mmCIF file of C-alpha atoms in Angstrom:
data_model
loop_
_atom_site.group_PDB
_atom_site.id
_atom_site.type_symbol
_atom_site.label_atom_id
_atom_site.label_comp_id
_atom_site.label_asym_id
_atom_site.label_seq_id
_atom_site.Cartn_x
_atom_site.Cartn_y
_atom_site.Cartn_z
ATOM 1 C CA MET A 1231 28.033 9.481 10.702
ATOM 2 C CA TYR A 1232 25.985 9.852 7.222
ATOM 3 C CA LEU A 1233 25.230 7.209 4.780
ATOM 4 C CA ARG A 1234 24.139 3.967 6.261
ATOM 5 C CA THR A 1235 26.174 4.792 9.527
ATOM 6 C CA THR A 1236 25.926 2.185 12.321
ATOM 7 C CA LEU A 1237 27.861 2.450 15.627
ATOM 8 C CA TYR A 1238 28.466 -0.981 17.197
ATOM 9 C CA VAL A 1239 29.536 -0.303 20.945
ATOM 10 C CA PRO A 1240 30.119 -3.760 23.383
ATOM 11 C CA PHE A 1241 27.568 -4.318 26.040
ATOM 12 C CA GLY A 1242 28.952 -3.496 29.751
ATOM 13 C CA GLU A 1243 29.685 -0.516 31.318
ATOM 14 C CA LYS A 1244 32.119 0.884 29.324
ATOM 15 C CA GLY A 1245 29.616 0.762 26.383
ATOM 16 C CA ASP A 1246 27.112 2.505 28.639
ATOM 17 C CA GLN A 1247 29.537 5.479 29.256
ATOM 18 C CA LEU A 1248 30.478 5.616 25.585
ATOM 19 C CA VAL A 1249 26.391 5.826 25.224
ATOM 20 C CA GLU A 1250 25.879 8.327 27.683
ATOM 21 C CA SER A 1251 28.730 10.985 26.502
ATOM 22 C CA LEU A 1252 27.506 10.814 22.638
ATOM 23 C CA VAL A 1253 23.646 11.512 23.727
ATOM 24 C CA SER A 1254 25.146 14.422 25.469
ATOM 25 C CA ALA A 1255 27.423 15.467 22.744
ATOM 26 C CA ILE A 1256 24.673 15.280 19.786
ATOM 27 C CA ASN A 1257 22.546 17.037 21.924
ATOM 28 C CA LYS A 1258 24.993 19.800 22.077
ATOM 29 C CA ILE A 1259 25.576 20.070 18.587
ATOM 30 C CA ARG A 1260 24.807 23.698 16.961
ATOM 31 C CA ILE A 1261 22.419 23.891 13.637
ATOM 32 C CA ASP A 1262 22.381 27.027 11.604
ATOM 33 C CA GLU A 1263 22.728 29.065 8.405
ATOM 34 C CA PRO A 1264 26.256 28.392 7.016
ATOM 35 C CA PHE A 1265 27.779 31.583 8.115
ATOM 36 C CA ALA A 1266 25.851 31.895 11.281
ATOM 37 C CA GLU A 1267 27.485 33.358 14.341
ATOM 38 C CA PRO A 1268 28.684 31.336 16.323
ATOM 39 C CA ALA A 1269 29.857 28.895 13.938
ATOM 40 C CA PRO A 1270 27.369 25.564 13.208
ATOM 41 C CA PHE A 1271 28.378 22.405 12.860
ATOM 42 C CA MET A 1272 25.705 21.377 10.472
ATOM 43 C CA GLY A 1273 23.592 23.245 8.598
ATOM 44 C CA PRO A 1274 20.172 22.132 6.448
ATOM 45 C CA GLN A 1275 19.729 18.992 4.335
ATOM 46 C CA ILE A 1276 19.680 19.472 0.498
ATOM 47 C CA SER A 1277 16.108 20.138 -0.034
ATOM 48 C CA GLU A 1278 12.750 19.978 2.263
ATOM 49 C CA GLN A 1279 12.168 16.202 0.811
ATOM 50 C CA ALA A 1280 15.702 15.179 2.171
ATOM 51 C CA ALA A 1281 14.900 16.476 5.560
ATOM 52 C CA ASP A 1282 11.185 14.702 5.630
ATOM 53 C CA HIS A 1283 13.139 11.898 4.484
ATOM 54 C CA ILE A 1284 15.062 11.791 7.703
ATOM 55 C CA ILE A 1285 11.800 12.558 9.939
ATOM 56 C CA ALA A 1286 9.830 8.861 7.826
ATOM 57 C CA ALA A 1287 13.062 6.723 8.532
ATOM 58 C CA GLN A 1288 13.497 7.252 11.815
ATOM 59 C CA ALA A 1289 9.499 6.728 12.155
ATOM 60 C CA GLU A 1290 9.983 3.325 10.469
ATOM 61 C CA LEU A 1291 13.041 1.937 12.306
ATOM 62 C CA VAL A 1292 11.083 2.613 15.713
ATOM 63 C CA LYS A 1293 8.167 1.006 14.042
ATOM 64 C CA LEU A 1294 10.794 -2.035 13.861
ATOM 65 C CA GLY A 1295 11.644 -2.012 17.103
ATOM 66 C CA GLY A 1296 14.121 0.424 17.344
ATOM 67 C CA LYS A 1297 14.622 3.121 20.668
ATOM 68 C CA SER A 1298 15.287 6.627 19.947
ATOM 69 C CA LEU A 1299 17.981 7.799 22.211
ATOM 70 C CA VAL A 1300 18.294 11.454 20.586
ATOM 71 C CA GLU A 1301 15.219 12.112 18.559
ATOM 72 C CA ALA A 1302 15.380 13.681 15.353
ATOM 73 C CA LYS A 1303 13.098 16.878 14.849
ATOM 74 C CA ARG A 1304 11.959 18.597 11.450
ATOM 75 C CA LEU A 1305 12.783 22.424 11.764
ATOM 76 C CA ASN A 1306 11.846 25.200 9.377
ATOM 77 C CA ALA A 1307 12.900 25.044 5.813
ATOM 78 C CA ALA A 1308 15.032 21.466 5.286
ATOM 79 C CA PHE A 1309 16.707 21.862 8.699
ATOM 80 C CA VAL A 1310 16.824 18.484 10.634
ATOM 81 C CA THR A 1311 18.351 17.455 14.092
ATOM 82 C CA PRO A 1312 20.551 14.782 14.641
ATOM 83 C CA ALA A 1313 19.103 11.289 15.785
ATOM 84 C CA LEU A 1314 20.733 8.578 17.286
ATOM 85 C CA LEU A 1315 18.549 5.250 17.085
ATOM 86 C CA ASP A 1316 19.257 2.291 19.508
ATOM 87 C CA ALA A 1317 18.568 -0.751 17.007
ATOM 88 C CA THR A 1318 20.076 -3.567 18.533
ATOM 89 C CA ASP A 1319 16.378 -5.310 18.597
ATOM 90 C CA ILE A 1320 15.554 -4.598 15.351
ATOM 91 C CA ALA A 1321 15.758 -8.403 13.538
ATOM 92 C CA GLU A 1322 16.399 -7.264 10.131
ATOM 93 C CA LEU A 1323 18.034 -3.726 9.955
ATOM 94 C CA PRO A 1324 17.716 -2.322 6.641
ATOM 95 C CA ASP A 1325 20.284 -2.041 4.563
ATOM 96 C CA GLU A 1326 19.321 1.895 3.273
ATOM 97 C CA GLU A 1327 21.817 4.779 2.815
ATOM 98 C CA TYR A 1328 19.978 7.767 4.464
ATOM 99 C CA PHE A 1329 22.266 10.451 3.249
ATOM 100 C CA GLY A 1330 21.301 12.619 6.678
ATOM 101 C CA PRO A 1331 22.404 12.743 10.320
ATOM 102 C CA LEU A 1332 20.705 9.695 11.603
ATOM 103 C CA LEU A 1333 22.978 7.588 13.529
ATOM 104 C CA GLN A 1334 21.918 3.863 14.261
ATOM 105 C CA LEU A 1335 23.770 2.315 17.365
ATOM 106 C CA VAL A 1336 24.235 -1.841 17.709
ATOM 107 C CA ARG A 1337 25.198 -3.263 21.053
ATOM 108 C CA TYR A 1338 27.117 -6.571 20.742
ATOM 109 C CA GLU A 1339 29.154 -9.161 22.980
ATOM 110 C CA THR A 1340 31.903 -9.914 21.157
ATOM 111 C CA LEU A 1341 34.407 -8.084 18.373
ATOM 112 C CA GLU A 1342 33.852 -11.326 16.153
ATOM 113 C CA GLN A 1343 29.997 -10.452 16.364
ATOM 114 C CA ALA A 1344 30.485 -6.953 15.232
ATOM 115 C CA VAL A 1345 32.593 -7.389 12.356
ATOM 116 C CA GLU A 1346 29.840 -9.957 11.216
ATOM 117 C CA LEU A 1347 27.332 -7.467 11.843
ATOM 118 C CA ALA A 1348 29.143 -4.588 10.089
ATOM 119 C CA ASN A 1349 29.772 -7.280 7.169
ATOM 120 C CA ASP A 1350 26.067 -7.867 6.226
ATOM 121 C CA THR A 1351 25.333 -5.002 4.202
ATOM 122 C CA ARG A 1352 25.681 -4.524 0.585
ATOM 123 C CA PHE A 1353 27.302 -1.338 1.057
ATOM 124 C CA GLY A 1354 31.552 -1.252 2.096
ATOM 125 C CA LEU A 1355 32.942 2.177 1.749
ATOM 126 C CA SER A 1356 34.648 2.540 5.280
ATOM 127 C CA ALA A 1357 34.707 0.724 8.644
ATOM 128 C CA GLY A 1358 37.010 2.079 11.788
ATOM 129 C CA LEU A 1359 38.162 0.756 14.988
ATOM 130 C CA ILE A 1360 38.551 2.212 18.359
ATOM 131 C CA SER A 1361 40.706 -0.063 20.374
ATOM 132 C CA GLU A 1362 44.291 0.094 21.430
ATOM 133 C CA ARG A 1363 44.846 -4.020 21.418
ATOM 134 C CA ASP A 1364 46.404 -4.709 18.308
ATOM 135 C CA GLU A 1365 45.528 -7.957 18.187
ATOM 136 C CA GLU A 1366 41.382 -6.639 17.561
ATOM 137 C CA TRP A 1367 42.977 -4.836 14.719
ATOM 138 C CA GLN A 1368 44.600 -7.382 13.459
ATOM 139 C CA TYR A 1369 41.543 -9.673 13.162
ATOM 140 C CA PHE A 1370 39.300 -6.311 11.791
ATOM 141 C CA THR A 1371 41.546 -5.444 9.101
ATOM 142 C CA ASP A 1372 41.790 -9.304 8.230
ATOM 143 C CA HIS A 1373 37.618 -9.679 8.527
ATOM 144 C CA ILE A 1374 36.439 -6.264 7.626
ATOM 145 C CA ARG A 1375 34.987 -5.713 4.303
ATOM 146 C CA ALA A 1376 35.762 -2.277 3.563
ATOM 147 C CA GLY A 1377 37.663 0.171 1.209
ATOM 148 C CA ILE A 1378 38.858 2.976 3.749
ATOM 149 C CA VAL A 1379 39.093 0.884 7.409
ATOM 150 C CA ASN A 1380 41.029 3.305 9.808
ATOM 151 C CA ARG A 1381 41.695 2.928 13.657
ATOM 152 C CA ASN A 1382 41.647 5.527 16.469
ATOM 153 C CA ARG A 1383 40.715 7.838 13.582
ATOM 154 C CA GLN A 1384 37.771 9.563 12.405
ATOM 155 C CA LEU A 1385 35.561 8.134 9.206
ATOM 156 C CA THR A 1386 34.353 11.536 8.284
ATOM 157 C CA GLY A 1387 36.614 12.838 5.280
ATOM 158 C CA ALA A 1388 39.601 10.790 3.538
ATOM 159 C CA SER A 1389 42.840 11.281 2.852
ATOM 160 C CA GLY A 1390 43.551 13.036 -0.528
ATOM 161 C CA ASP A 1391 46.900 10.503 -0.753
ATOM 162 C CA ALA A 1392 45.046 7.478 -0.519
ATOM 163 C CA PRO A 1393 42.152 5.248 -2.886
ATOM 164 C CA PHE A 1394 38.787 6.076 -2.344
ATOM 165 C CA GLY A 1395 36.159 3.524 -2.697
ATOM 166 C CA GLY A 1396 35.487 -0.181 -1.761
ATOM 167 C CA PRO A 1397 33.492 -3.316 -2.496
ATOM 168 C CA GLY A 1398 30.135 -3.252 -2.981
ATOM 169 C CA ALA A 1399 27.246 -0.831 -3.889
ATOM 170 C CA SER A 1400 28.573 2.447 -2.605
ATOM 171 C CA GLY A 1401 32.050 1.799 -3.904
ATOM 172 C CA ASN A 1402 33.938 2.628 -7.065
ATOM 173 C CA LEU A 1403 35.475 -1.028 -7.906
ATOM 174 C CA ARG A 1404 34.128 -1.935 -10.976
ATOM 175 C CA PRO A 1405 36.826 -4.649 -12.055
ATOM 176 C CA SER A 1406 37.313 -5.447 -15.373
ATOM 177 C CA ALA A 1407 40.010 -6.653 -18.029
ATOM 178 C CA PHE A 1408 43.286 -5.595 -16.537
ATOM 179 C CA TYR A 1409 41.630 -5.077 -13.128
ATOM 180 C CA ALA A 1410 39.922 -8.565 -13.263
ATOM 181 C CA ALA A 1411 42.441 -9.572 -10.225
ATOM 182 C CA ASP A 1412 39.795 -7.532 -8.292
ATOM 183 C CA TYR A 1413 37.422 -10.163 -8.510
ATOM 184 C CA CYS A 1414 39.770 -11.633 -5.756
ATOM 185 C CA ALA A 1415 41.040 -9.075 -3.855
ATOM 186 C CA TYR A 1416 40.342 -5.155 -3.562
ATOM 187 C CA PRO A 1417 42.374 -2.292 -2.504
ATOM 188 C CA MET A 1418 42.152 -1.281 1.471
ATOM 189 C CA ALA A 1419 43.579 1.967 2.475
ATOM 190 C CA SER A 1420 43.816 3.154 6.064
ATOM 191 C CA MET A 1421 44.496 5.802 8.619
ATOM 192 C CA GLU A 1422 46.243 4.391 12.212
ATOM 193 C CA GLY A 1423 47.045 5.942 15.345
ATOM 194 C CA ASP A 1424 47.794 3.455 18.556
ATOM 195 C CA ASN A 1425 46.108 5.841 21.101
ATOM 196 C CA THR A 1426 42.767 6.816 21.185
ATOM 197 C CA VAL A 1427 43.111 10.162 21.876
ATOM 198 C CA LEU A 1428 40.936 13.733 21.135
ATOM 199 C CA PRO A 1429 41.825 16.014 18.569
ATOM 200 C CA ALA A 1430 43.384 19.285 19.913
ATOM 201 C CA THR A 1431 40.816 20.992 18.310
ATOM 202 C CA LEU A 1432 37.122 20.271 17.698
ATOM 203 C CA SER A 1433 34.941 20.834 14.609
ATOM 204 C CA PRO A 1434 32.757 24.482 15.260
ATOM 205 C CA GLY A 1435 29.842 23.483 16.715
ATOM 206 C CA ILE A 1436 30.748 20.756 18.509
ATOM 207 C CA GLU A 1437 30.897 20.643 22.545
ATOM 208 C CA LEU A 1438 31.799 17.780 25.131
#
């Protein structure tokens, strides 16, 4: 999850199971040089300063009331391990893009609450819903504020056949003249799947 990436997970047994599996998977992510063998999932940050920024951001979120589920650790050079932080109890979640492996997790009671929380940002590039219920998907697409909206599909990357952008600070919509109608609406690209299935082949450096 990169940028200001937040995962919203429902309270309850199924949500607990998802978080437990996520913690296990993150701890198995392989980090190394780009051409190392076996192949890594991720390499270093773009600079040592960028790696330091992730560690500093993690510390600040913990200070605000977040709980570290998987702690990011600074390795040699610009390498930093991925972090998972439960930000449910943070009263005002910083609206920042971190550009690194720092995933914020927020638990919710209802889908309506999750969408409201997800929309509470000045960014609006992408969002996704994991659900096999059509009525939830309809509510999500009607109310979410994002330019790339996927159902039961990954959010990493985007289709080259679809528009890339979104409302807010992270999009590229700057309506004017002929495009003045965009003040009232914005395009939305989506990839949809009826079922929640794992890909046949996982990316290198990932184990479940």
